[in-house]
Short mmCIF file of C-alpha atoms and ligand atoms in Angstrom, two decimals:
data_model
loop_
_atom_site.label_atom_id
_atom_site.label_comp_id
_atom_site.label_asym_id
_atom_site.label_seq_id
_atom_site.Cartn_x
_atom_site.Cartn_y
_atom_site.Cartn_z
CA MET A 296 6.16 2.80 -15.29
CA ASP A 297 3.93 0.64 -16.71
CA LEU A 298 1.09 1.04 -13.85
CA SER A 299 -1.87 -0.48 -16.60
CA LYS A 300 -1.12 -3.83 -15.60
CA TYR A 301 -1.97 -2.46 -11.35
CA PRO A 302 -4.96 -2.37 -11.32
CA ASN A 303 -5.18 -1.49 -7.54
CA VAL A 304 -3.21 0.96 -8.15
CA THR A 305 -4.38 4.66 -9.37
CA LEU A 306 -2.13 7.79 -9.73
CA LEU A 307 -3.71 11.17 -9.27
CA ASP A 308 -4.84 13.53 -12.36
CA HIS A 309 -5.94 17.08 -11.67
CA PRO A 310 -4.06 19.94 -12.25
CA LEU A 311 -4.88 21.66 -8.58
CA LEU A 312 -3.50 18.37 -7.28
CA LYS A 313 0.13 19.06 -9.89
CA HIS A 314 0.30 22.25 -8.81
CA LYS A 315 0.03 21.81 -4.73
CA ILE A 316 3.12 19.21 -6.25
CA SER A 317 4.95 21.52 -7.76
CA ILE A 318 4.94 24.38 -4.71
CA LEU A 319 5.51 21.48 -2.32
CA ARG A 320 8.62 20.70 -4.38
CA ASP A 321 10.51 23.72 -4.27
CA LYS A 322 12.94 23.77 -1.48
CA THR A 323 12.10 27.67 -1.16
CA THR A 324 8.64 26.90 -0.53
CA GLY A 325 9.23 27.50 3.97
CA THR A 326 7.97 25.02 6.56
CA ASN A 327 4.80 27.28 7.02
CA GLU A 328 3.17 27.02 3.19
CA PHE A 329 4.76 23.57 3.05
CA ARG A 330 2.88 22.12 6.19
CA ARG A 331 -1.12 23.90 5.10
CA VAL A 332 -0.16 22.59 1.11
CA VAL A 333 0.40 18.70 2.44
CA LYS A 334 -3.10 19.34 3.81
CA GLU A 335 -4.25 20.29 1.40
CA ILE A 336 -3.67 17.86 -1.10
CA ALA A 337 -4.20 15.31 1.68
CA ILE A 338 -7.56 16.61 1.88
CA MET A 339 -7.60 15.98 -2.25
CA GLU A 340 -6.17 12.41 -2.44
CA GLY A 341 -8.37 11.59 0.64
CA TYR A 342 -11.72 12.23 -1.71
CA GLU A 343 -10.25 9.76 -3.91
CA ALA A 344 -9.67 7.37 -2.56
CA LEU A 345 -13.01 7.44 -0.56
CA ARG A 346 -14.96 7.33 -3.18
CA ASP A 347 -16.04 3.98 -2.55
CA LEU A 348 -17.43 4.63 -0.11
CA PRO A 349 -21.25 2.93 1.10
CA THR A 350 -24.44 4.99 0.46
CA GLU A 351 -27.36 4.48 2.14
CA LEU A 352 -30.94 6.79 1.79
CA LEU A 353 -32.02 7.97 5.05
CA GLU A 354 -35.65 10.32 4.62
CA ILE A 355 -35.20 14.14 6.03
CA GLU A 356 -36.93 16.18 5.61
CA THR A 357 -35.97 19.77 3.60
CA PRO A 358 -38.48 23.25 3.43
CA ILE A 359 -40.01 21.41 0.74
CA GLU A 360 -40.94 17.52 1.23
CA LYS A 361 -39.81 14.62 3.05
CA THR A 362 -37.38 13.20 0.64
CA LYS A 363 -34.94 10.12 1.14
CA GLN A 364 -31.07 10.85 0.26
CA PRO A 365 -27.74 9.45 0.35
CA PHE A 366 -25.87 9.76 3.38
CA VAL A 367 -22.13 7.50 3.64
CA SER A 368 -22.75 4.43 5.31
CA GLY A 369 -21.57 1.73 7.32
CA LYS A 370 -18.15 0.45 7.12
CA THR A 371 -16.45 3.04 10.19
CA LEU A 372 -13.12 4.36 8.68
CA CYS A 373 -9.18 4.74 10.64
CA PHE A 374 -6.42 7.41 9.44
CA VAL A 375 -2.98 5.69 9.92
CA PRO A 376 -0.38 8.45 9.38
CA ILE A 377 3.40 6.93 9.45
CA LEU A 378 5.48 9.09 11.58
CA ARG A 379 6.80 11.88 11.46
CA ALA A 380 5.45 12.71 7.21
CA GLY A 381 2.49 11.34 7.24
CA LEU A 382 1.22 13.85 10.54
CA GLY A 383 1.01 15.95 7.37
CA MET A 384 -2.02 14.69 6.29
CA VAL A 385 -4.26 13.59 9.18
CA ASP A 386 -5.19 16.81 9.86
CA GLY A 387 -6.58 16.83 6.19
CA LEU A 388 -8.44 13.20 6.36
CA THR A 389 -10.12 14.34 9.61
CA SER A 390 -11.86 17.15 8.79
CA LEU A 391 -13.66 14.86 5.25
CA VAL A 392 -14.56 11.82 8.11
CA PRO A 393 -14.46 14.09 11.72
CA SER A 394 -16.27 10.64 12.95
CA ALA A 395 -12.65 8.62 11.83
CA LYS A 396 -10.28 6.85 14.47
CA VAL A 397 -6.33 7.09 14.85
CA GLY A 398 -3.61 5.32 14.97
CA HIS A 399 -0.24 6.50 14.74
CA ILE A 400 2.95 4.15 13.49
CA GLY A 401 6.47 5.66 14.07
CA LEU A 402 8.90 3.67 11.79
CA TYR A 403 12.19 5.87 10.42
CA ARG A 404 14.96 4.58 7.81
CA ASP A 405 17.70 3.87 8.47
CA GLU A 406 20.54 6.01 6.56
CA VAL A 407 23.07 3.64 6.00
CA THR A 408 20.78 0.47 5.09
CA HIS A 409 17.50 2.72 4.34
CA GLN A 410 15.67 -0.36 6.30
CA PRO A 411 12.37 0.95 8.66
CA HIS A 412 13.17 0.61 12.09
CA GLU A 413 9.70 0.79 14.54
CA TYR A 414 9.57 2.76 17.10
CA TYR A 415 6.06 3.60 17.45
CA CYS A 416 2.36 1.53 17.19
CA LYS A 417 -0.79 2.64 19.07
CA LEU A 418 -3.91 1.58 16.90
CA PRO A 419 -7.35 1.47 17.86
CA TYR A 420 -8.83 -2.31 19.66
CA ASP A 421 -10.88 -1.94 17.15
CA LEU A 422 -8.96 -2.17 14.11
CA ASP A 423 -10.55 -5.82 12.32
CA GLN A 424 -14.23 -3.72 11.94
CA ARG A 425 -12.35 -0.94 10.04
CA GLU A 426 -11.67 0.54 6.67
CA VAL A 427 -7.73 1.79 7.98
CA TYR A 428 -6.33 4.15 5.08
CA VAL A 429 -2.39 4.61 5.46
CA VAL A 430 -0.55 7.44 4.61
CA ASP A 431 2.46 8.97 4.86
CA PRO A 432 3.98 11.50 1.39
CA MET A 433 6.59 9.47 0.19
CA LEU A 434 7.45 6.47 -1.38
CA ALA A 435 10.29 5.34 -1.91
CA THR A 436 11.40 1.81 -1.92
CA GLY A 437 8.91 1.23 -0.82
CA GLY A 438 10.08 -0.03 2.76
CA SER A 439 8.34 1.72 5.13
CA ALA A 440 4.99 1.13 4.00
CA ILE A 441 5.04 -2.82 3.79
CA ASP A 442 6.35 -3.04 6.91
CA ALA A 443 3.18 -0.78 8.55
CA LEU A 444 0.83 -3.08 6.28
CA THR A 445 3.08 -6.13 7.89
CA LEU A 446 2.93 -4.34 11.71
CA LEU A 447 -1.43 -3.37 10.41
CA GLN A 448 -1.60 -6.78 9.49
CA LYS A 449 -0.26 -8.38 12.76
CA HIS A 450 -2.85 -6.43 14.40
CA GLY A 451 -6.06 -7.09 13.42
CA ALA A 452 -6.28 -4.74 10.28
CA LYS A 453 -8.18 -6.63 6.85
CA HIS A 454 -9.48 -3.99 5.06
CA LEU A 455 -5.88 -1.71 3.88
CA HIS A 456 -5.07 1.41 2.19
CA PHE A 457 -2.27 3.43 1.08
CA ILE A 458 -2.53 6.70 0.29
CA CYS A 459 0.70 9.11 -0.71
CA ILE A 460 1.81 12.32 -2.22
CA ILE A 461 5.18 11.00 -4.07
CA ALA A 462 5.58 7.93 -5.01
CA ALA A 463 9.23 6.27 -6.86
CA PRO A 464 8.56 3.50 -9.61
CA GLU A 465 10.70 0.92 -6.77
CA GLY A 466 8.58 1.79 -4.38
CA VAL A 467 5.34 1.35 -6.33
CA GLU A 468 6.85 -2.31 -7.77
CA ALA A 469 7.47 -3.54 -4.52
CA PHE A 470 4.17 -1.98 -2.60
CA VAL A 471 2.48 -3.97 -5.50
CA LYS A 472 4.59 -7.24 -4.55
CA ALA A 473 3.76 -7.53 -1.68
CA TYR A 474 -0.11 -6.58 -1.09
CA PRO A 475 -1.48 -6.46 -5.19
CA ASP A 476 -4.48 -6.47 -3.30
CA VAL A 477 -4.23 -3.39 -1.12
CA PRO A 478 -5.73 -0.38 -2.90
CA LEU A 479 -2.95 2.32 -4.14
CA THR A 480 -3.71 5.88 -4.25
CA ILE A 481 -0.98 8.15 -5.58
CA GLY A 482 -0.29 12.06 -6.50
CA ALA A 483 2.32 11.22 -7.94
CA LEU A 484 4.62 9.22 -9.94
CA ASP A 485 8.77 10.49 -9.40
CA ARG A 486 11.38 9.40 -12.15
CA GLU A 487 13.50 7.29 -10.31
CA LEU A 488 15.76 6.71 -6.36
CA ASN A 489 18.70 7.94 -5.82
CA GLU A 490 21.70 6.47 -4.29
CA ASN A 491 20.74 7.77 -0.76
CA ALA A 492 17.27 6.41 -2.17
CA TYR A 493 15.80 9.20 -1.90
CA ILE A 494 13.24 10.07 -4.82
CA CYS A 495 13.99 12.30 -8.05
CA PRO A 496 13.16 14.80 -8.59
CA GLY A 497 10.82 14.48 -5.74
CA LEU A 498 10.56 17.32 -2.48
CA GLY A 499 13.25 16.07 0.06
CA ASP A 500 12.63 14.80 3.13
CA ALA A 501 8.98 15.57 3.84
CA GLY A 502 9.40 14.84 7.57
CA ASP A 503 12.22 17.55 7.66
CA ARG A 504 9.71 19.65 5.49
CA ILE A 505 7.49 19.60 7.96
CA PHE A 506 8.41 20.31 10.21
CA GLY A 507 11.56 22.00 9.95
CA THR A 508 13.53 20.10 11.96
CA VAL A 509 16.77 20.66 9.18
CA LYS A 510 17.66 23.66 8.00
C1 PRP B 194 10.41 9.12 5.13
C2 PRP B 194 9.14 8.86 4.31
C3 PRP B 194 8.53 7.55 4.91
C4 PRP B 194 9.57 6.96 4.36
C5 PRP B 194 9.26 6.02 2.90
O1 PRP B 194 10.58 8.77 6.52
O2 PRP B 194 7.52 10.07 5.32
O3 PRP B 194 7.75 6.93 5.48
O4 PRP B 194 10.73 7.42 4.34
O5 PRP B 194 10.73 5.65 2.42
P1 PRP B 194 10.39 3.75 2.74
O6 PRP B 194 9.64 4.38 1.21
O7 PRP B 194 12.12 3.86 1.12
O8 PRP B 194 10.45 3.38 3.41
P2 PRP B 194 11.90 9.06 7.00
O9 PRP B 194 11.86 7.51 7.91
O10 PRP B 194 12.73 9.95 6.92
O11 PRP B 194 10.68 9.80 8.74
P3 PRP B 194 10.24 10.96 8.83
O12 PRP B 194 9.25 10.87 8.31
O13 PRP B 194 10.54 10.55 10.52
O14 PRP B 194 11.70 12.49 8.31
N1 URA B 195 11.64 10.11 2.80
C1 URA B 195 11.80 11.09 1.87
O1 URA B 195 11.24 12.00 3.23
N2 URA B 195 11.89 11.45 0.72
C2 URA B 195 12.35 10.85 0.57
O2 URA B 195 12.40 11.00 -1.19
C3 URA B 195 12.55 9.50 -0.09
C4 URA B 195 12.49 8.94 1.31
#
């Protein structure tokens, strides 16, 4: 897939990130390690996705002298995990920005139609004033991501971003068609979806692997 025609899509490229995503892909990786590595990946991806945060110069005093130095300023943030699997990325992101608010959107994919269904939504009251980073490890058909962004817009969100760990080409195409202006940060771009709309090679069901709900 040629991502160069999508200026708002960023496919990250770092050996440590690739290594950690390979650990997630391995079916012998247990729940404990899986959860820890998802958190580490969220920190790495968050670091990149937040690189446009504005800074302002504030005066401080080092042990040597007074100086003006950059501090993150202005815009306040909100992270919104798509339940369940997105929850695994929240701790990593809030370790980067402890003052960020966290909203929650609950969506599950119907096993037959693969369409997302909403079952939960709780968002900060001042969403319209925040940079909103929606997070979910998997972008498969793109249906869940698109529904989440649509829901957030209905609740007033104006500044949206999306961070995933693994994306399928089909999901990226659907995403940029629906939301060409929303920055999309991807850890790995996989080959395709299978007949059950699972990402290949992927990592399986991210929610089940994070929470250990399937043997
Ligand atoms: C997974 C994943 C995404 C969605 C991606 O969640 O975490 O939310 O599927 O698929 P899509 O791009 O085709 O919509 P799932 O619905 O399995 O729920 P879970 O997190 O509770 O397991
Ligand atoms: N959701 C997942 O958790 N994994 C996939 O491969 C596709 C959707």
